[in-house]
mmCIF file of C-alpha atoms in Angstrom:
data_model
loop_
_atom_site.group_PDB
_atom_site.id
_atom_site.type_symbol
_atom_site.label_atom_id
_atom_site.label_comp_id
_atom_site.label_asym_id
_atom_site.label_seq_id
_atom_site.Cartn_x
_atom_site.Cartn_y
_atom_site.Cartn_z
ATOM 1 C CA UNK A 1 -21.791 38.493 70.916
ATOM 2 C CA UNK A 2 -18.244 37.217 69.414
ATOM 3 C CA UNK A 3 -19.959 35.841 66.707
ATOM 4 C CA UNK A 4 -21.921 38.943 65.998
ATOM 5 C CA UNK A 5 -18.967 41.080 65.711
ATOM 6 C CA UNK A 6 -17.342 38.785 63.341
ATOM 7 C CA UNK A 7 -20.527 38.569 61.469
ATOM 8 C CA UNK A 8 -20.564 42.458 61.398
ATOM 9 C CA UNK A 9 -16.966 42.472 60.458
ATOM 10 C CA UNK A 10 -17.266 40.044 57.588
ATOM 11 C CA UNK A 11 -20.070 41.966 56.245
ATOM 12 C CA UNK A 12 -18.470 45.528 56.372
ATOM 13 C CA UNK A 13 -15.240 43.577 54.461
ATOM 14 C CA UNK A 14 -17.469 41.997 51.700
ATOM 15 C CA UNK A 15 -19.218 45.569 51.212
ATOM 16 C CA UNK A 16 -15.796 47.011 51.043
ATOM 17 C CA UNK A 17 -14.412 44.651 48.715
ATOM 18 C CA UNK A 18 -17.562 45.029 46.547
ATOM 19 C CA UNK A 19 -17.156 48.652 46.581
ATOM 20 C CA UNK A 20 -13.421 48.148 45.550
ATOM 21 C CA UNK A 21 -14.276 45.818 42.849
ATOM 22 C CA UNK A 22 -16.856 48.169 41.490
ATOM 23 C CA UNK A 23 -14.583 51.142 41.334
ATOM 24 C CA UNK A 24 -12.080 49.186 39.670
ATOM 25 C CA UNK A 25 -14.195 47.838 37.163
ATOM 26 C CA UNK A 26 -15.464 51.411 36.397
ATOM 27 C CA UNK A 27 -12.002 52.449 36.145
ATOM 28 C CA UNK A 28 -10.912 49.649 33.924
ATOM 29 C CA UNK A 29 -14.279 49.443 31.476
ATOM 30 C CA UNK A 30 -13.535 50.856 28.304
ATOM 31 C CA UNK A 31 -14.237 54.491 27.243
ATOM 32 C CA UNK A 32 -17.018 54.020 24.444
ATOM 33 C CA UNK A 33 -15.379 57.236 22.639
ATOM 34 C CA UNK A 34 -12.019 55.916 22.863
ATOM 35 C CA UNK A 35 -13.101 52.516 21.567
ATOM 36 C CA UNK A 36 -15.092 54.120 18.784
ATOM 37 C CA UNK A 37 -11.987 55.986 17.723
ATOM 38 C CA UNK A 38 -9.952 52.911 17.888
ATOM 39 C CA UNK A 39 -12.414 50.896 15.738
ATOM 40 C CA UNK A 40 -12.130 53.948 13.042
ATOM 41 C CA UNK A 41 -8.604 53.709 13.168
ATOM 42 C CA UNK A 42 -8.722 49.885 12.206
ATOM 43 C CA UNK A 43 -11.155 50.536 9.408
ATOM 44 C CA UNK A 44 -8.602 53.217 7.959
ATOM 45 C CA UNK A 45 -6.176 50.279 8.330
ATOM 46 C CA UNK A 46 -8.457 48.127 6.536
ATOM 47 C CA UNK A 47 -8.956 50.559 3.812
ATOM 48 C CA UNK A 48 -5.130 51.442 3.036
ATOM 49 C CA UNK A 49 -3.935 47.727 3.391
ATOM 50 C CA UNK A 50 -5.947 46.475 0.575
ATOM 51 C CA UNK A 51 -4.704 49.213 -1.783
ATOM 52 C CA UNK A 52 -0.734 49.265 -0.727
ATOM 53 C CA UNK A 53 0.197 45.824 0.365
ATOM 54 C CA UNK A 54 1.404 42.906 -1.671
ATOM 55 C CA UNK A 55 -0.754 39.736 -1.076
ATOM 56 C CA UNK A 56 -1.975 36.717 -2.771
ATOM 57 C CA UNK A 57 -4.545 33.914 -1.566
ATOM 58 C CA UNK A 58 -7.685 32.141 -1.761
ATOM 59 C CA UNK A 59 -11.133 33.190 -0.667
ATOM 60 C CA UNK A 60 -14.536 31.566 -0.509
ATOM 61 C CA UNK A 61 -17.898 33.907 -0.891
ATOM 62 C CA UNK A 62 -20.817 32.387 0.414
ATOM 63 C CA UNK A 63 -24.180 33.688 -0.284
ATOM 64 C CA UNK A 64 -27.309 31.735 1.076
ATOM 65 C CA UNK A 65 -26.552 28.151 -0.168
ATOM 66 C CA UNK A 66 -24.140 28.999 -2.881
ATOM 67 C CA UNK A 67 -20.232 29.131 -2.560
ATOM 68 C CA UNK A 68 -17.668 30.550 -4.958
ATOM 69 C CA UNK A 69 -13.968 30.292 -4.571
ATOM 70 C CA UNK A 70 -11.471 32.666 -5.986
ATOM 71 C CA UNK A 71 -7.974 33.393 -6.203
ATOM 72 C CA UNK A 72 -6.506 37.016 -5.786
ATOM 73 C CA UNK A 73 -2.992 38.308 -6.445
ATOM 74 C CA UNK A 74 -2.158 42.054 -5.685
ATOM 75 C CA UNK A 75 0.780 43.997 -6.211
ATOM 76 C CA UNK A 76 1.810 47.714 -5.976
ATOM 77 C CA UNK A 77 4.542 48.512 -8.331
ATOM 78 C CA UNK A 78 5.586 52.033 -7.582
ATOM 79 C CA UNK A 79 1.792 53.784 -8.015
ATOM 80 C CA UNK A 80 0.895 51.194 -10.405
ATOM 81 C CA UNK A 81 -1.691 48.494 -8.789
ATOM 82 C CA UNK A 82 -1.709 45.182 -10.451
ATOM 83 C CA UNK A 83 -4.077 42.419 -9.690
ATOM 84 C CA UNK A 84 -5.414 39.065 -10.884
ATOM 85 C CA UNK A 85 -8.401 37.619 -10.094
ATOM 86 C CA UNK A 86 -9.159 34.028 -10.762
ATOM 87 C CA UNK A 87 -12.758 32.309 -10.576
ATOM 88 C CA UNK A 88 -11.888 28.581 -9.486
ATOM 89 C CA UNK A 89 -15.325 27.518 -9.556
ATOM 90 C CA UNK A 90 -17.715 26.850 -12.699
ATOM 91 C CA UNK A 91 -16.464 28.435 -15.999
ATOM 92 C CA UNK A 92 -13.015 29.586 -15.825
ATOM 93 C CA UNK A 93 -12.567 33.447 -15.923
ATOM 94 C CA UNK A 94 -9.646 35.324 -15.160
ATOM 95 C CA UNK A 95 -9.321 39.192 -14.538
ATOM 96 C CA UNK A 96 -6.189 40.976 -15.064
ATOM 97 C CA UNK A 97 -6.217 44.807 -13.586
ATOM 98 C CA UNK A 98 -3.644 47.366 -14.300
ATOM 99 C CA UNK A 99 -4.759 50.552 -12.435
ATOM 100 C CA UNK A 100 -7.972 51.052 -13.773
ATOM 101 C CA UNK A 101 -7.989 48.966 -16.941
ATOM 102 C CA UNK A 102 -9.467 45.372 -16.424
ATOM 103 C CA UNK A 103 -9.208 42.448 -18.995
ATOM 104 C CA UNK A 104 -11.241 39.592 -18.506
ATOM 105 C CA UNK A 105 -10.357 36.336 -20.332
ATOM 106 C CA UNK A 106 -13.069 34.219 -21.317
ATOM 107 C CA UNK A 107 -11.401 30.914 -22.424
ATOM 108 C CA UNK A 108 -14.364 28.896 -23.658
ATOM 109 C CA UNK A 109 -15.202 31.600 -26.475
ATOM 110 C CA UNK A 110 -11.751 32.887 -26.720
ATOM 111 C CA UNK A 111 -12.665 36.295 -25.941
ATOM 112 C CA UNK A 112 -10.862 39.195 -24.046
ATOM 113 C CA UNK A 113 -13.270 41.744 -22.504
ATOM 114 C CA UNK A 114 -11.626 45.099 -22.071
ATOM 115 C CA UNK A 115 -13.081 47.772 -19.843
ATOM 116 C CA UNK A 116 -12.482 50.487 -17.175
ATOM 117 C CA UNK A 117 -13.082 49.518 -13.623
ATOM 118 C CA UNK A 118 -15.998 51.399 -12.385
ATOM 119 C CA UNK A 119 -16.028 50.284 -8.597
ATOM 120 C CA UNK A 120 -13.362 50.050 -6.148
ATOM 121 C CA UNK A 121 -14.994 48.126 -3.299
ATOM 122 C CA UNK A 122 -14.206 44.600 -4.352
ATOM 123 C CA UNK A 123 -13.049 42.238 -1.344
ATOM 124 C CA UNK A 124 -10.810 42.798 0.362
ATOM 125 C CA UNK A 125 -11.041 46.554 -0.492
ATOM 126 C CA UNK A 126 -14.776 46.858 0.687
ATOM 127 C CA UNK A 127 -14.554 50.176 2.313
ATOM 128 C CA UNK A 128 -15.133 53.212 0.012
ATOM 129 C CA UNK A 129 -16.095 55.657 2.566
ATOM 130 C CA UNK A 130 -14.069 57.890 4.987
ATOM 131 C CA UNK A 131 -14.345 55.474 8.097
ATOM 132 C CA UNK A 132 -15.559 59.006 10.106
ATOM 133 C CA UNK A 133 -18.145 59.277 7.783
ATOM 134 C CA UNK A 134 -19.747 55.829 8.229
ATOM 135 C CA UNK A 135 -20.286 56.685 12.275
ATOM 136 C CA UNK A 136 -23.130 58.730 11.375
ATOM 137 C CA UNK A 137 -25.274 55.295 10.002
ATOM 138 C CA UNK A 138 -23.553 52.751 11.827
ATOM 139 C CA UNK A 139 -21.983 52.061 15.616
ATOM 140 C CA UNK A 140 -18.434 50.947 15.110
ATOM 141 C CA UNK A 141 -16.614 49.198 17.828
ATOM 142 C CA UNK A 142 -14.151 46.503 18.760
ATOM 143 C CA UNK A 143 -15.025 43.026 19.133
ATOM 144 C CA UNK A 144 -13.206 39.777 20.063
ATOM 145 C CA UNK A 145 -9.887 38.518 18.857
ATOM 146 C CA UNK A 146 -9.303 35.294 16.599
ATOM 147 C CA UNK A 147 -7.829 33.602 13.981
ATOM 148 C CA UNK A 148 -8.535 33.464 10.117
ATOM 149 C CA UNK A 149 -6.371 31.632 7.654
ATOM 150 C CA UNK A 150 -3.736 31.225 10.420
ATOM 151 C CA UNK A 151 -3.291 34.777 11.063
ATOM 152 C CA UNK A 152 -4.201 36.910 14.456
ATOM 153 C CA UNK A 153 -7.104 39.114 13.663
ATOM 154 C CA UNK A 154 -8.918 41.841 15.505
ATOM 155 C CA UNK A 155 -12.836 41.951 15.006
ATOM 156 C CA UNK A 156 -14.633 45.110 14.078
ATOM 157 C CA UNK A 157 -18.321 45.368 14.358
ATOM 158 C CA UNK A 158 -20.755 47.923 12.483
ATOM 159 C CA UNK A 159 -24.304 47.821 13.772
ATOM 160 C CA UNK A 160 -26.677 49.706 11.614
ATOM 161 C CA UNK A 161 -28.548 52.882 13.259
ATOM 162 C CA UNK A 162 -31.486 51.734 11.164
ATOM 163 C CA UNK A 163 -33.596 49.011 9.653
ATOM 164 C CA UNK A 164 -32.384 50.044 6.118
ATOM 165 C CA UNK A 165 -28.958 48.570 5.961
ATOM 166 C CA UNK A 166 -27.181 45.501 7.029
ATOM 167 C CA UNK A 167 -24.506 45.035 9.935
ATOM 168 C CA UNK A 168 -21.108 44.097 9.390
ATOM 169 C CA UNK A 169 -18.072 42.180 11.167
ATOM 170 C CA UNK A 170 -14.873 42.566 9.840
ATOM 171 C CA UNK A 171 -11.740 40.737 10.821
ATOM 172 C CA UNK A 172 -8.518 42.505 10.093
ATOM 173 C CA UNK A 173 -4.966 40.907 10.276
ATOM 174 C CA UNK A 174 -3.455 42.395 13.462
ATOM 175 C CA UNK A 175 0.045 43.551 11.921
ATOM 176 C CA UNK A 176 -0.936 44.774 8.535
ATOM 177 C CA UNK A 177 -4.561 45.479 8.794
ATOM 178 C CA UNK A 178 -5.773 43.398 5.722
ATOM 179 C CA UNK A 179 -9.224 42.341 5.670
ATOM 180 C CA UNK A 180 -9.198 38.303 6.202
ATOM 181 C CA UNK A 181 -13.029 37.925 6.749
ATOM 182 C CA UNK A 182 -16.154 40.013 6.380
ATOM 183 C CA UNK A 183 -19.458 39.004 7.388
ATOM 184 C CA UNK A 184 -22.853 40.605 6.610
ATOM 185 C CA UNK A 185 -25.465 40.398 9.300
ATOM 186 C CA UNK A 186 -29.221 40.910 9.403
ATOM 187 C CA UNK A 187 -31.593 42.358 12.214
ATOM 188 C CA UNK A 188 -31.311 39.090 14.105
ATOM 189 C CA UNK A 189 -27.360 39.250 13.837
ATOM 190 C CA UNK A 190 -27.696 36.108 11.690
ATOM 191 C CA UNK A 191 -24.998 35.787 9.033
ATOM 192 C CA UNK A 192 -26.676 36.286 5.403
ATOM 193 C CA UNK A 193 -23.393 36.556 3.479
ATOM 194 C CA UNK A 194 -19.732 35.776 4.165
ATOM 195 C CA UNK A 195 -16.454 36.131 2.283
ATOM 196 C CA UNK A 196 -13.317 34.865 3.914
ATOM 197 C CA UNK A 197 -9.734 33.908 2.873
ATOM 198 C CA UNK A 198 -8.808 30.306 3.735
ATOM 199 C CA UNK A 199 -5.351 30.647 2.671
ATOM 200 C CA UNK A 200 -3.144 33.950 2.377
ATOM 201 C CA UNK A 201 0.526 35.204 1.905
ATOM 202 C CA UNK A 202 1.056 38.881 2.784
ATOM 203 C CA UNK A 203 4.348 40.442 1.739
ATOM 204 C CA UNK A 204 6.907 39.030 -0.508
ATOM 205 C CA UNK A 205 4.644 37.900 -3.532
ATOM 206 C CA UNK A 206 6.262 36.429 -6.726
ATOM 207 C CA UNK A 207 5.485 38.810 -9.483
ATOM 208 C CA UNK A 208 4.826 35.975 -11.999
ATOM 209 C CA UNK A 209 1.506 35.232 -10.053
ATOM 210 C CA UNK A 210 -0.163 38.198 -11.475
ATOM 211 C CA UNK A 211 0.534 37.174 -15.099
ATOM 212 C CA UNK A 212 -2.230 36.114 -17.122
ATOM 213 C CA UNK A 213 -2.512 32.177 -17.403
ATOM 214 C CA UNK A 214 -3.345 32.303 -21.019
ATOM 215 C CA UNK A 215 0.114 33.042 -22.652
ATOM 216 C CA UNK A 216 -1.145 32.815 -26.526
ATOM 217 C CA UNK A 217 -4.196 34.460 -27.162
ATOM 218 C CA UNK A 218 -3.744 34.940 -30.820
ATOM 219 C CA UNK A 219 -6.953 34.752 -32.549
ATOM 220 C CA UNK A 220 -8.951 35.768 -29.595
ATOM 221 C CA UNK A 221 -11.770 38.219 -30.044
ATOM 222 C CA UNK A 222 -11.352 41.364 -28.271
ATOM 223 C CA UNK A 223 -14.379 43.222 -27.171
ATOM 224 C CA UNK A 224 -14.020 46.798 -25.720
ATOM 225 C CA UNK A 225 -16.886 47.420 -23.319
ATOM 226 C CA UNK A 226 -18.630 50.623 -24.689
ATOM 227 C CA UNK A 227 -19.435 52.368 -21.525
ATOM 228 C CA UNK A 228 -19.644 56.006 -20.734
ATOM 229 C CA UNK A 229 -20.383 58.524 -17.977
ATOM 230 C CA UNK A 230 -23.701 59.911 -18.662
ATOM 231 C CA UNK A 231 -26.086 62.321 -17.238
ATOM 232 C CA UNK A 232 -29.526 60.607 -16.044
ATOM 233 C CA UNK A 233 -31.159 63.484 -14.933
ATOM 234 C CA UNK A 234 -34.589 62.732 -16.000
ATOM 235 C CA UNK A 235 -34.470 59.703 -13.628
ATOM 236 C CA UNK A 236 -34.742 60.353 -9.675
ATOM 237 C CA UNK A 237 -35.050 58.560 -6.655
ATOM 238 C CA UNK A 238 -37.278 60.445 -4.225
ATOM 239 C CA UNK A 239 -36.594 58.314 -1.065
ATOM 240 C CA UNK A 240 -33.163 57.062 -0.609
ATOM 241 C CA UNK A 241 -32.173 55.506 2.659
ATOM 242 C CA UNK A 242 -30.380 58.057 4.855
ATOM 243 C CA UNK A 243 -26.873 58.229 3.934
ATOM 244 C CA UNK A 244 -26.905 56.803 0.320
ATOM 245 C CA UNK A 245 -25.965 59.161 -2.390
ATOM 246 C CA UNK A 246 -25.538 59.105 -6.170
ATOM 247 C CA UNK A 247 -21.984 57.969 -6.892
ATOM 248 C CA UNK A 248 -22.118 56.794 -10.410
ATOM 249 C CA UNK A 249 -23.912 57.189 -13.760
ATOM 250 C CA UNK A 250 -22.986 55.139 -16.667
ATOM 251 C CA UNK A 251 -24.327 53.391 -19.855
ATOM 252 C CA UNK A 252 -23.028 50.496 -21.332
ATOM 253 C CA UNK A 253 -23.629 47.647 -24.184
ATOM 254 C CA UNK A 254 -24.520 44.540 -22.713
ATOM 255 C CA UNK A 255 -23.438 41.373 -24.685
ATOM 256 C CA UNK A 256 -23.679 37.554 -24.217
ATOM 257 C CA UNK A 257 -20.190 37.539 -23.317
ATOM 258 C CA UNK A 258 -20.624 39.916 -20.462
ATOM 259 C CA UNK A 259 -24.266 38.688 -19.450
ATOM 260 C CA UNK A 260 -24.511 34.696 -20.225
ATOM 261 C CA UNK A 261 -28.228 34.719 -19.512
ATOM 262 C CA UNK A 262 -28.952 37.217 -22.476
ATOM 263 C CA UNK A 263 -31.418 36.045 -25.190
ATOM 264 C CA UNK A 264 -29.731 35.299 -28.586
ATOM 265 C CA UNK A 265 -31.509 36.798 -31.415
ATOM 266 C CA UNK A 266 -33.482 34.261 -33.974
ATOM 267 C CA UNK A 267 -30.476 33.832 -36.237
ATOM 268 C CA UNK A 268 -28.671 32.407 -32.881
ATOM 269 C CA UNK A 269 -26.125 35.446 -32.844
ATOM 270 C CA UNK A 270 -26.018 37.118 -29.285
ATOM 271 C CA UNK A 271 -27.814 40.479 -29.299
ATOM 272 C CA UNK A 272 -26.676 43.534 -27.601
ATOM 273 C CA UNK A 273 -28.719 46.004 -25.727
ATOM 274 C CA UNK A 274 -28.043 49.334 -24.055
ATOM 275 C CA UNK A 275 -28.236 49.466 -20.291
ATOM 276 C CA UNK A 276 -28.053 52.762 -17.919
ATOM 277 C CA UNK A 277 -26.905 52.357 -14.459
ATOM 278 C CA UNK A 278 -27.222 54.636 -11.526
ATOM 279 C CA UNK A 279 -25.480 53.553 -8.380
ATOM 280 C CA UNK A 280 -26.031 55.025 -5.025
ATOM 281 C CA UNK A 281 -23.711 54.078 -1.595
ATOM 282 C CA UNK A 282 -23.441 54.848 1.792
ATOM 283 C CA UNK A 283 -19.677 54.126 1.354
ATOM 284 C CA UNK A 284 -20.189 50.285 2.662
ATOM 285 C CA UNK A 285 -23.307 48.988 1.058
ATOM 286 C CA UNK A 286 -24.474 49.786 -2.655
ATOM 287 C CA UNK A 287 -27.643 50.048 -4.469
ATOM 288 C CA UNK A 288 -27.914 49.907 -8.370
ATOM 289 C CA UNK A 289 -30.908 50.689 -10.560
ATOM 290 C CA UNK A 290 -30.632 49.323 -14.145
ATOM 291 C CA UNK A 291 -32.506 51.104 -16.964
ATOM 292 C CA UNK A 292 -33.353 49.425 -20.440
ATOM 293 C CA UNK A 293 -36.012 49.680 -22.924
ATOM 294 C CA UNK A 294 -38.730 47.629 -21.661
ATOM 295 C CA UNK A 295 -39.527 45.831 -24.955
ATOM 296 C CA UNK A 296 -39.023 42.295 -23.842
ATOM 297 C CA UNK A 297 -41.837 40.403 -22.251
ATOM 298 C CA UNK A 298 -40.776 40.177 -18.512
ATOM 299 C CA UNK A 299 -42.733 39.461 -15.317
ATOM 300 C CA UNK A 300 -42.454 41.599 -12.421
ATOM 301 C CA UNK A 301 -41.221 40.748 -9.253
ATOM 302 C CA UNK A 302 -38.805 40.349 -6.105
ATOM 303 C CA UNK A 303 -36.010 37.944 -5.148
ATOM 304 C CA UNK A 304 -33.637 37.572 -2.320
ATOM 305 C CA UNK A 305 -30.417 35.586 -2.439
ATOM 306 C CA UNK A 306 -28.341 35.946 0.640
ATOM 307 C CA UNK A 307 -27.714 39.638 1.548
ATOM 308 C CA UNK A 308 -28.818 40.692 -2.027
ATOM 309 C CA UNK A 309 -32.090 41.742 -2.847
ATOM 310 C CA UNK A 310 -33.530 42.442 -6.307
ATOM 311 C CA UNK A 311 -36.778 43.861 -7.585
ATOM 312 C CA UNK A 312 -37.877 44.075 -11.300
ATOM 313 C CA UNK A 313 -40.502 46.209 -12.478
ATOM 314 C CA UNK A 314 -42.129 48.108 -15.505
ATOM 315 C CA UNK A 315 -42.242 51.756 -15.294
ATOM 316 C CA UNK A 316 -43.664 53.342 -18.675
ATOM 317 C CA UNK A 317 -41.632 52.309 -21.711
ATOM 318 C CA UNK A 318 -38.589 51.194 -19.703
ATOM 319 C CA UNK A 319 -37.845 47.903 -17.489
ATOM 320 C CA UNK A 320 -35.943 48.755 -14.221
ATOM 321 C CA UNK A 321 -33.961 46.116 -12.171
ATOM 322 C CA UNK A 322 -32.991 47.618 -8.647
ATOM 323 C CA UNK A 323 -30.275 45.718 -7.037
ATOM 324 C CA UNK A 324 -28.778 46.188 -3.578
ATOM 325 C CA UNK A 325 -26.630 44.781 -0.612
ATOM 326 C CA UNK A 326 -29.462 46.218 1.535
ATOM 327 C CA UNK A 327 -32.410 44.771 3.471
ATOM 328 C CA UNK A 328 -35.972 44.623 1.697
ATOM 329 C CA UNK A 329 -37.265 47.583 3.314
ATOM 330 C CA UNK A 330 -34.447 49.597 1.554
ATOM 331 C CA UNK A 331 -34.943 48.069 -1.956
ATOM 332 C CA UNK A 332 -38.788 48.430 -1.760
ATOM 333 C CA UNK A 333 -38.415 51.906 -0.453
ATOM 334 C CA UNK A 334 -36.103 52.704 -3.625
ATOM 335 C CA UNK A 335 -38.152 50.726 -5.992
ATOM 336 C CA UNK A 336 -41.236 52.418 -5.079
ATOM 337 C CA UNK A 337 -39.797 55.882 -5.498
ATOM 338 C CA UNK A 338 -38.365 56.006 -8.535
ATOM 339 C CA UNK A 339 -39.598 58.810 -10.954
ATOM 340 C CA UNK A 340 -38.871 59.586 -14.646
ATOM 341 C CA UNK A 341 -39.211 63.098 -16.159
ATOM 342 C CA UNK A 342 -38.675 63.248 -19.880
ATOM 343 C CA UNK A 343 -36.980 66.284 -21.302
#
């Protein structure tokens, strides 16, 4: 009888303890709405930090089996942004940006390419939309903490709400919010693309780091990018993924210096051709439709490289190249719904 009373008392104690622990766990469990708001706040910090902080570091971009290393220095001088981007692998390239003017130094051909910046989503400034707008198409939440390039970071997850965009995992430096690593995730949550700082200094940056490495460019050829905003109203995409909207329409002359794979003319001189581009974005991912006269002999087809999907197709008298940081289903949906109506 004593043993029975002891057993019942122990059972009641265990039940009471489990109820207490359940109540405690429930009380301490995170509020999904509050967690979502905090995650959005982190996205705002990431967006602001890339534009307003001074920093200099080396980052590695990994796509499928390819890796590229670059060094970036970013300075804010009053209202003026100055940025230097050096490509450290392969043929040397150096980009100096003063606000929206970009000069590309191409030493092997002694060429300076001068153009206006048309995109504002270069790492670590990858967010182009209001973070609150992204929540319609992504579930945004905080994830684990960790270290990247020696800095303590908070990870943020963006899970897509459909199969027409990738997911993302972002690591923001805890003190400043600067983005130090970004991963692109497929539907299996496998990493299909990654970009991350391996070394970075934040704050007090020597301004000489943002100066061009080529002090004497006397005799270099200056090529101004002939690019203009245009209305390509004859072209429409009937079936865009939800949330994607047109953000830019431009025409530009493409030359050998800016497109090394371009075919040379019969006399060996680089040819130039006019290419139109329509860009769509959901604020995080982008899809571009490149349009040019279809005079060259090309083979239709598709290609996937890391997170990038590419489709090339002939449409009437034009050749279309559709490029996007989106899954195959999305790029095919866009490619199959492009229409042209001549005026």
